[in-house]
PDB file of C-alpha atoms and ligand atoms in Angstrom:
ATOM      1  CA  UNK A   1     -12.527-118.216 108.657  1.00 93.00           C
ATOM      2  CA  UNK A   2     -10.313-121.193 109.476  1.00 98.00           C
ATOM      3  CA  UNK A   3      -7.224-121.492 107.285  1.00 98.00           C
ATOM      4  CA  UNK A   4      -5.234-124.569 106.330  1.00 98.00           C
ATOM      5  CA  UNK A   5      -1.470-124.026 106.432  1.00 99.00           C
ATOM      6  CA  UNK A   6       0.330-126.792 104.509  1.00 99.00           C
ATOM      7  CA  UNK A   7       3.620-127.789 106.151  1.00 98.00           C
ATOM      8  CA  UNK A   8       6.265-128.137 103.442  1.00 98.00           C
ATOM      9  CA  UNK A   9       8.158-130.621 105.600  1.00 98.00           C
ATOM     10  CA  UNK A  10       6.063-133.331 103.920  1.00 98.00           C
ATOM     11  CA  UNK A  11       6.441-131.891 100.410  1.00 98.00           C
ATOM     12  CA  UNK A  12       8.758-133.124  97.663  1.00 98.00           C
ATOM     13  CA  UNK A  13      11.833-130.967  98.268  1.00 97.00           C
ATOM     14  CA  UNK A  14      13.226-131.710  94.825  1.00 97.00           C
ATOM     15  CA  UNK A  15      10.131-130.062  93.425  1.00 97.00           C
ATOM     16  CA  UNK A  16       9.310-127.450  96.023  1.00 97.00           C
ATOM     17  CA  UNK A  17       8.353-124.568  93.722  1.00 97.00           C
ATOM     18  CA  UNK A  18       5.825-126.749  91.959  1.00 98.00           C
ATOM     19  CA  UNK A  19       4.417-128.127  95.202  1.00 98.00           C
ATOM     20  CA  UNK A  20       3.834-124.683  96.672  1.00 98.00           C
ATOM     21  CA  UNK A  21       2.321-123.385  93.426  1.00 98.00           C
ATOM     22  CA  UNK A  22      -0.227-126.167  93.682  1.00 98.00           C
ATOM     23  CA  UNK A  23      -1.067-125.023  97.214  1.00 98.00           C
ATOM     24  CA  UNK A  24      -1.436-121.436  96.064  1.00 98.00           C
ATOM     25  CA  UNK A  25      -3.701-122.504  93.186  1.00 98.00           C
ATOM     26  CA  UNK A  26      -5.858-124.388  95.677  1.00 98.00           C
ATOM     27  CA  UNK A  27      -6.429-121.106  97.520  1.00 98.00           C
ATOM     28  CA  UNK A  28      -3.939-121.565 100.351  1.00 98.00           C
ATOM     29  CA  UNK A  29      -3.026-118.300 102.076  1.00 98.00           C
ATOM     30  CA  UNK A  30      -0.498-119.540 104.644  1.00 99.00           C
ATOM     31  CA  UNK A  31       2.514-121.770 104.067  1.00 99.00           C
ATOM     32  CA  UNK A  32       4.005-123.406 107.156  1.00 99.00           C
ATOM     33  CA  UNK A  33       7.791-123.775 107.143  1.00 99.00           C
ATOM     34  CA  UNK A  34       9.473-125.989 109.749  1.00 98.00           C
ATOM     35  CA  UNK A  35      12.964-124.949 110.778  1.00 99.00           C
ATOM     36  CA  UNK A  36      14.840-127.612 112.783  1.00 98.00           C
ATOM     37  CA  UNK A  37      18.390-127.467 114.077  1.00 98.00           C
ATOM     38  CA  UNK A  38      19.180-131.012 115.223  1.00 98.00           C
ATOM     39  CA  UNK A  39      19.495-129.643 118.732  1.00 98.00           C
ATOM     40  CA  UNK A  40      16.128-128.401 120.000  1.00 98.00           C
ATOM     41  CA  UNK A  41      14.659-131.314 118.026  1.00 98.00           C
ATOM     42  CA  UNK A  42      16.457-134.413 116.726  1.00 98.00           C
ATOM     43  CA  UNK A  43      15.918-133.542 113.061  1.00 98.00           C
ATOM     44  CA  UNK A  44      17.538-130.979 110.726  1.00 98.00           C
ATOM     45  CA  UNK A  45      15.647-129.222 107.962  1.00 98.00           C
ATOM     46  CA  UNK A  46      16.279-125.908 106.252  1.00 98.00           C
ATOM     47  CA  UNK A  47      17.474-122.374 106.945  1.00 98.00           C
ATOM     48  CA  UNK A  48      16.988-118.838 105.651  1.00 98.00           C
ATOM     49  CA  UNK A  49      18.357-119.545 102.136  1.00 98.00           C
ATOM     50  CA  UNK A  50      15.420-121.790 101.345  1.00 98.00           C
ATOM     51  CA  UNK A  51      12.962-119.274 102.778  1.00 98.00           C
ATOM     52  CA  UNK A  52      14.562-116.635 100.561  1.00 98.00           C
ATOM     53  CA  UNK A  53      14.038-118.820  97.487  1.00 98.00           C
ATOM     54  CA  UNK A  54      10.433-119.557  98.431  1.00 98.00           C
ATOM     55  CA  UNK A  55       9.779-115.854  98.966  1.00 98.00           C
ATOM     56  CA  UNK A  56      10.592-115.263  95.292  1.00 98.00           C
ATOM     57  CA  UNK A  57       8.052-117.862  94.214  1.00 97.00           C
ATOM     58  CA  UNK A  58       4.995-116.983  96.273  1.00 98.00           C
ATOM     59  CA  UNK A  59       2.945-114.256  97.895  1.00 98.00           C
ATOM     60  CA  UNK A  60       1.499-116.641 100.490  1.00 98.00           C
ATOM     61  CA  UNK A  61       2.180-115.817 104.128  1.00 99.00           C
ATOM     62  CA  UNK A  62       5.386-117.577 105.140  1.00 99.00           C
ATOM     63  CA  UNK A  63       4.589-118.922 108.602  1.00 99.00           C
ATOM     64  CA  UNK A  64       7.998-119.864 109.959  1.00 99.00           C
ATOM     65  CA  UNK A  65       8.128-122.297 112.868  1.00 99.00           C
ATOM     66  CA  UNK A  66      11.502-122.160 114.587  1.00 99.00           C
ATOM     67  CA  UNK A  67      12.234-125.439 116.365  1.00 99.00           C
ATOM     68  CA  UNK A  68      15.697-124.293 117.324  1.00 98.00           C
ATOM     69  CA  UNK A  69      17.697-123.344 120.382  1.00 98.00           C
ATOM     70  CA  UNK A  70      18.783-119.679 120.573  1.00 97.00           C
ATOM     71  CA  UNK A  71      16.035-118.442 118.250  1.00 98.00           C
ATOM     72  CA  UNK A  72      17.116-114.866 119.054  1.00 98.00           C
ATOM     73  CA  UNK A  73      20.177-115.347 116.818  1.00 98.00           C
ATOM     74  CA  UNK A  74      18.065-116.137 113.786  1.00 98.00           C
ATOM     75  CA  UNK A  75      15.255-113.591 113.904  1.00 98.00           C
ATOM     76  CA  UNK A  76      16.998-111.141 111.611  1.00 98.00           C
ATOM     77  CA  UNK A  77      18.181-113.701 109.031  1.00 98.00           C
ATOM     78  CA  UNK A  78      14.654-115.090 108.681  1.00 98.00           C
ATOM     79  CA  UNK A  79      13.144-111.606 108.568  1.00 98.00           C
ATOM     80  CA  UNK A  80      15.589-110.668 105.799  1.00 98.00           C
ATOM     81  CA  UNK A  81      14.847-113.901 103.954  1.00 98.00           C
ATOM     82  CA  UNK A  82      11.191-112.897 103.761  1.00 98.00           C
ATOM     83  CA  UNK A  83       9.370-114.700 106.550  1.00 99.00           C
ATOM     84  CA  UNK A  84       6.070-113.049 107.515  1.00 99.00           C
ATOM     85  CA  UNK A  85       5.392-114.793 110.799  1.00 99.00           C
ATOM     86  CA  UNK A  86       8.047-116.032 113.202  1.00 98.00           C
ATOM     87  CA  UNK A  87       7.136-118.492 115.911  1.00 99.00           C
ATOM     88  CA  UNK A  88       9.643-119.655 118.496  1.00 99.00           C
ATOM     89  CA  UNK A  89       9.320-122.246 121.245  1.00 98.00           C
ATOM     90  CA  UNK A  90       8.748-121.029 124.780  1.00 98.00           C
ATOM     91  CA  UNK A  91      10.895-123.966 125.976  1.00 98.00           C
ATOM     92  CA  UNK A  92      13.875-122.522 124.068  1.00 98.00           C
ATOM     93  CA  UNK A  93      14.031-119.002 125.520  1.00 98.00           C
ATOM     94  CA  UNK A  94      14.514-117.277 128.842  1.00 96.00           C
ATOM     95  CA  UNK A  95      13.044-113.884 127.960  1.00 96.00           C
ATOM     96  CA  UNK A  96      10.090-114.336 125.600  1.00 98.00           C
ATOM     97  CA  UNK A  97       9.013-110.662 125.768  1.00 98.00           C
ATOM     98  CA  UNK A  98      12.341-109.421 124.421  1.00 98.00           C
ATOM     99  CA  UNK A  99      12.094-111.799 121.501  1.00 98.00           C
ATOM    100  CA  UNK A 100       8.490-110.874 120.751  1.00 98.00           C
ATOM    101  CA  UNK A 101       9.540-107.209 120.697  1.00 98.00           C
ATOM    102  CA  UNK A 102      12.435-107.935 118.368  1.00 98.00           C
ATOM    103  CA  UNK A 103      10.199-109.832 115.926  1.00 98.00           C
ATOM    104  CA  UNK A 104       7.609-107.052 115.968  1.00 98.00           C
ATOM    105  CA  UNK A 105      10.234-104.336 115.535  1.00 98.00           C
ATOM    106  CA  UNK A 106      11.089-106.003 112.211  1.00 98.00           C
ATOM    107  CA  UNK A 107       7.382-105.730 111.245  1.00 98.00           C
ATOM    108  CA  UNK A 108       6.728-109.462 111.444  1.00 98.00           C
ATOM    109  CA  UNK A 109       3.977-111.243 113.339  1.00 98.00           C
ATOM    110  CA  UNK A 110       5.180-112.951 116.496  1.00 98.00           C
ATOM    111  CA  UNK A 111       4.158-116.370 117.719  1.00 98.00           C
ATOM    112  CA  UNK A 112       5.016-118.716 120.556  1.00 98.00           C
ATOM    113  CA  UNK A 113       4.761-122.472 120.297  1.00 98.00           C
ATOM    114  CA  UNK A 114       4.076-124.944 123.100  1.00 98.00           C
ATOM    115  CA  UNK A 115       5.332-128.514 123.147  1.00 98.00           C
ATOM    116  CA  UNK A 116       2.752-131.151 124.110  1.00 98.00           C
ATOM    117  CA  UNK A 117       4.152-131.337 127.667  1.00 98.00           C
ATOM    118  CA  UNK A 118       4.169-127.555 128.212  1.00 98.00           C
ATOM    119  CA  UNK A 119       1.052-126.126 129.893  1.00 98.00           C
ATOM    120  CA  UNK A 120      -0.786-123.022 128.668  1.00 98.00           C
ATOM    121  CA  UNK A 121       0.034-121.307 131.984  1.00 98.00           C
ATOM    122  CA  UNK A 122       3.651-120.955 130.777  1.00 98.00           C
ATOM    123  CA  UNK A 123       2.624-118.394 128.182  1.00 96.00           C
ATOM    124  CA  UNK A 124      -0.559-116.813 129.519  1.00 95.00           C
ATOM    125  CA  UNK A 125       1.231-113.648 130.605  1.00 96.00           C
ATOM    126  CA  UNK A 126       2.533-113.069 127.048  1.00 98.00           C
ATOM    127  CA  UNK A 127      -0.799-113.508 125.280  1.00 97.00           C
ATOM    128  CA  UNK A 128      -1.498-109.781 124.976  1.00 96.00           C
ATOM    129  CA  UNK A 129       1.836-109.311 123.159  1.00 97.00           C
ATOM    130  CA  UNK A 130       1.381-112.148 120.689  1.00 98.00           C
ATOM    131  CA  UNK A 131      -0.174-112.511 117.242  1.00 98.00           C
ATOM    132  CA  UNK A 132      -0.118-116.286 117.236  1.00 98.00           C
ATOM    133  CA  UNK A 133       0.032-119.298 119.522  1.00 98.00           C
ATOM    134  CA  UNK A 134       1.096-122.569 117.932  1.00 99.00           C
ATOM    135  CA  UNK A 135      -0.094-125.587 119.897  1.00 99.00           C
ATOM    136  CA  UNK A 136       1.964-128.680 119.104  1.00 99.00           C
ATOM    137  CA  UNK A 137      -0.166-131.803 118.864  1.00 99.00           C
ATOM    138  CA  UNK A 138       2.897-134.019 118.295  1.00 98.00           C
ATOM    139  CA  UNK A 139       6.365-133.831 119.768  1.00 98.00           C
ATOM    140  CA  UNK A 140       8.173-131.593 117.302  1.00 98.00           C
ATOM    141  CA  UNK A 141      10.763-133.062 114.969  1.00 98.00           C
ATOM    142  CA  UNK A 142       9.010-135.130 112.328  1.00 98.00           C
ATOM    143  CA  UNK A 143       5.982-135.094 110.064  1.00 97.00           C
ATOM    144  CA  UNK A 144       3.526-137.948 109.923  1.00 97.00           C
ATOM    145  CA  UNK A 145       3.179-138.627 113.664  1.00 98.00           C
ATOM    146  CA  UNK A 146      -0.040-139.410 115.532  1.00 98.00           C
ATOM    147  CA  UNK A 147      -2.183-136.592 116.984  1.00 98.00           C
ATOM    148  CA  UNK A 148      -1.881-136.146 120.774  1.00 98.00           C
ATOM    149  CA  UNK A 149      -5.466-135.503 121.994  1.00 98.00           C
ATOM    150  CA  UNK A 150      -4.454-133.486 125.088  1.00 98.00           C
ATOM    151  CA  UNK A 151      -3.701-130.609 122.673  1.00 98.00           C
ATOM    152  CA  UNK A 152      -7.472-130.081 122.307  1.00 98.00           C
ATOM    153  CA  UNK A 153      -7.892-129.008 125.928  1.00 98.00           C
ATOM    154  CA  UNK A 154      -5.073-126.517 125.505  1.00 98.00           C
ATOM    155  CA  UNK A 155      -6.682-125.054 122.384  1.00 98.00           C
ATOM    156  CA  UNK A 156     -10.028-124.557 124.172  1.00 98.00           C
ATOM    157  CA  UNK A 157      -8.237-123.041 127.152  1.00 98.00           C
ATOM    158  CA  UNK A 158      -6.381-120.622 124.879  1.00 98.00           C
ATOM    159  CA  UNK A 159      -9.583-119.792 123.010  1.00 97.00           C
ATOM    160  CA  UNK A 160     -11.199-118.717 126.282  1.00 97.00           C
ATOM    161  CA  UNK A 161      -8.167-116.745 127.423  1.00 97.00           C
ATOM    162  CA  UNK A 162      -7.889-114.838 124.130  1.00 96.00           C
ATOM    163  CA  UNK A 163     -11.612-114.151 123.689  1.00 94.00           C
ATOM    164  CA  UNK A 164     -11.194-110.384 123.407  1.00 89.00           C
ATOM    165  CA  UNK A 165      -7.779-110.429 121.811  1.00 94.00           C
ATOM    166  CA  UNK A 166      -6.511-110.619 118.310  1.00 94.00           C
ATOM    167  CA  UNK A 167      -4.434-113.776 118.766  1.00 98.00           C
ATOM    168  CA  UNK A 168      -4.662-116.621 116.283  1.00 98.00           C
ATOM    169  CA  UNK A 169      -4.535-120.165 117.571  1.00 98.00           C
ATOM    170  CA  UNK A 170      -2.809-122.644 115.350  1.00 98.00           C
ATOM    171  CA  UNK A 171      -2.552-126.421 115.788  1.00 99.00           C
ATOM    172  CA  UNK A 172       0.387-128.387 114.422  1.00 99.00           C
ATOM    173  CA  UNK A 173       0.958-132.105 114.085  1.00 98.00           C
ATOM    174  CA  UNK A 174      -0.996-135.235 113.238  1.00 98.00           C
ATOM    175  CA  UNK A 175      -3.894-133.477 111.552  1.00 98.00           C
ATOM    176  CA  UNK A 176      -5.667-135.793 109.146  1.00 98.00           C
ATOM    177  CA  UNK A 177      -9.183-136.128 107.717  1.00 98.00           C
ATOM    178  CA  UNK A 178     -10.361-137.534 111.061  1.00 98.00           C
ATOM    179  CA  UNK A 179      -8.446-135.544 113.691  1.00 98.00           C
ATOM    180  CA  UNK A 180      -9.203-132.204 112.025  1.00 98.00           C
ATOM    181  CA  UNK A 181     -12.769-132.131 113.376  1.00 98.00           C
ATOM    182  CA  UNK A 182     -11.655-132.083 117.023  1.00 98.00           C
ATOM    183  CA  UNK A 183      -9.133-129.327 116.298  1.00 98.00           C
ATOM    184  CA  UNK A 184     -11.838-127.221 114.643  1.00 98.00           C
ATOM    185  CA  UNK A 185     -14.365-127.778 117.442  1.00 98.00           C
ATOM    186  CA  UNK A 186     -11.775-126.867 120.072  1.00 98.00           C
ATOM    187  CA  UNK A 187     -11.327-123.455 118.455  1.00 98.00           C
ATOM    188  CA  UNK A 188      -8.281-123.527 116.142  1.00 98.00           C
ATOM    189  CA  UNK A 189      -8.011-120.643 113.681  1.00 98.00           C
ATOM    190  CA  UNK A 190      -5.197-122.204 111.672  1.00 98.00           C
ATOM    191  CA  UNK A 191      -4.695-125.877 110.949  1.00 98.00           C
ATOM    192  CA  UNK A 192      -1.179-126.925 109.987  1.00 99.00           C
ATOM    193  CA  UNK A 193      -1.155-130.056 107.856  1.00 98.00           C
ATOM    194  CA  UNK A 194       1.833-131.845 106.370  1.00 98.00           C
ATOM    195  CA  UNK A 195       1.230-135.453 105.436  1.00 98.00           C
ATOM    196  CA  UNK A 196      -2.495-134.972 104.922  1.00 98.00           C
ATOM    197  CA  UNK A 197      -1.791-132.337 102.234  1.00 98.00           C
ATOM    198  CA  UNK A 198       1.319-133.728 100.520  1.00 98.00           C
ATOM    199  CA  UNK A 199       1.197-137.472 101.211  1.00 98.00           C
ATOM    200  CA  UNK A 200      -2.452-138.413 101.509  1.00 98.00           C
ATOM    201  CA  UNK A 201      -2.493-140.398  98.280  1.00 98.00           C
ATOM    202  CA  UNK A 202      -4.738-137.728  96.743  1.00 98.00           C
ATOM    203  CA  UNK A 203      -3.530-134.714  94.773  1.00 98.00           C
ATOM    204  CA  UNK A 204      -2.627-131.590  96.754  1.00 98.00           C
ATOM    205  CA  UNK A 205      -5.757-129.824  95.476  1.00 98.00           C
ATOM    206  CA  UNK A 206      -8.017-132.741  96.418  1.00 98.00           C
ATOM    207  CA  UNK A 207      -6.428-133.119  99.851  1.00 98.00           C
ATOM    208  CA  UNK A 208      -6.958-129.447 100.620  1.00 98.00           C
ATOM    209  CA  UNK A 209     -10.531-129.624  99.370  1.00 98.00           C
ATOM    210  CA  UNK A 210     -11.229-132.651 101.549  1.00 98.00           C
ATOM    211  CA  UNK A 211      -9.739-130.955 104.625  1.00 98.00           C
ATOM    212  CA  UNK A 212     -11.832-127.837 103.915  1.00 98.00           C
ATOM    213  CA  UNK A 213     -15.008-129.877 103.687  1.00 98.00           C
ATOM    214  CA  UNK A 214     -14.225-131.358 107.100  1.00 97.00           C
ATOM    215  CA  UNK A 215     -13.690-127.852 108.483  1.00 97.00           C
ATOM    216  CA  UNK A 216     -17.024-126.621 107.093  1.00 96.00           C
ATOM    217  CA  UNK A 217     -18.789-129.567 108.678  1.00 93.00           C
ATOM    218  CA  UNK A 218     -17.468-128.799 112.155  1.00 87.00           C
ATOM    219  CA  UNK A 219     -17.092-125.000 112.234  1.00 85.00           C
TER     220      UNK A 219
HETATM  221  C1  LIG B 301       6.482-131.213 113.442  1.00 76.14           C
HETATM  222  C2  LIG B 301       6.227-130.003 112.551  1.00 76.14           C
HETATM  223  C3  LIG B 301       4.922-130.056 111.853  1.00 76.14           C
HETATM  224  C4  LIG B 301       4.797-131.237 110.917  1.00 76.14           C
HETATM  225  C5  LIG B 301       3.357-131.482 110.610  1.00 76.14           C
HETATM  226  O1  LIG B 301       7.636-131.038 114.149  1.00 76.14           O
HETATM  227  O2  LIG B 301       6.251-128.819 113.313  1.00 76.14           O
HETATM  228  O3  LIG B 301       4.655-128.848 111.172  1.00 76.14           O
HETATM  229  O4  LIG B 301       5.501-131.088 109.748  1.00 76.14           O
HETATM  230  O5  LIG B 301       3.276-132.619 109.806  1.00 76.14           O
HETATM  231  P1  LIG B 301       2.059-133.635 109.924  1.00 76.14           P
HETATM  232  O6  LIG B 301       0.832-132.860 109.567  1.00 76.14           O
HETATM  233  O7  LIG B 301       2.390-134.689 108.932  1.00 76.14           O
HETATM  234  O8  LIG B 301       2.027-134.122 111.340  1.00 76.14           O
HETATM  235 ZN1  LIG B 302       5.493-126.894 112.401  1.00 76.14          ZN
END
């Protein structure tokens, strides 16, 4: 079953509790949280305090995407704040295995993300240690950017490589009512969607329903 993970980056931050309740009511199981440090990416977002507040408001899986340098310093704070999944960027670390182990030792699911310019070969040797691979289909930093089609090839490649493994493949960036079909056909298990959930012009419930219908059509 393919899941939609709304990215709160595009939500109304002055009304976050309400926005995520609407997602939960629409049957969402995974909430995607973008952590940016103004260093690994040019933008700054939120830290563990906000995750801690969200944790009190929802039982959804908190899928935490660390777009930060030195992610090793922040594994424990995010684990304590209540994150369920922690994904770091392979471009930001020298020893991915050590970080995966640390995340797992805290009983969280571990993921690695790949920037659009980073090939799958950079992480293939870690696949058997991972729970999740997050394929970026935009350059990380901002919501609402256009989908980069070369991500599709990487998703299919990863799908083949993980055939007998329990690794979820997630796609992140530029997913809308049109681009979602390619991401589904390529083999994504999780579809991260920011603007197309929170800023589509439709209600959150209707946006999610429309995305789901597209998934069903192409599964
Ligand atoms: C980009 C973030 C994405 C982003 C997705 O750096 O990692 O999660 O918020 O937003 P949309 O779906 O609007 O591209
Ligand atoms: Zn993200």
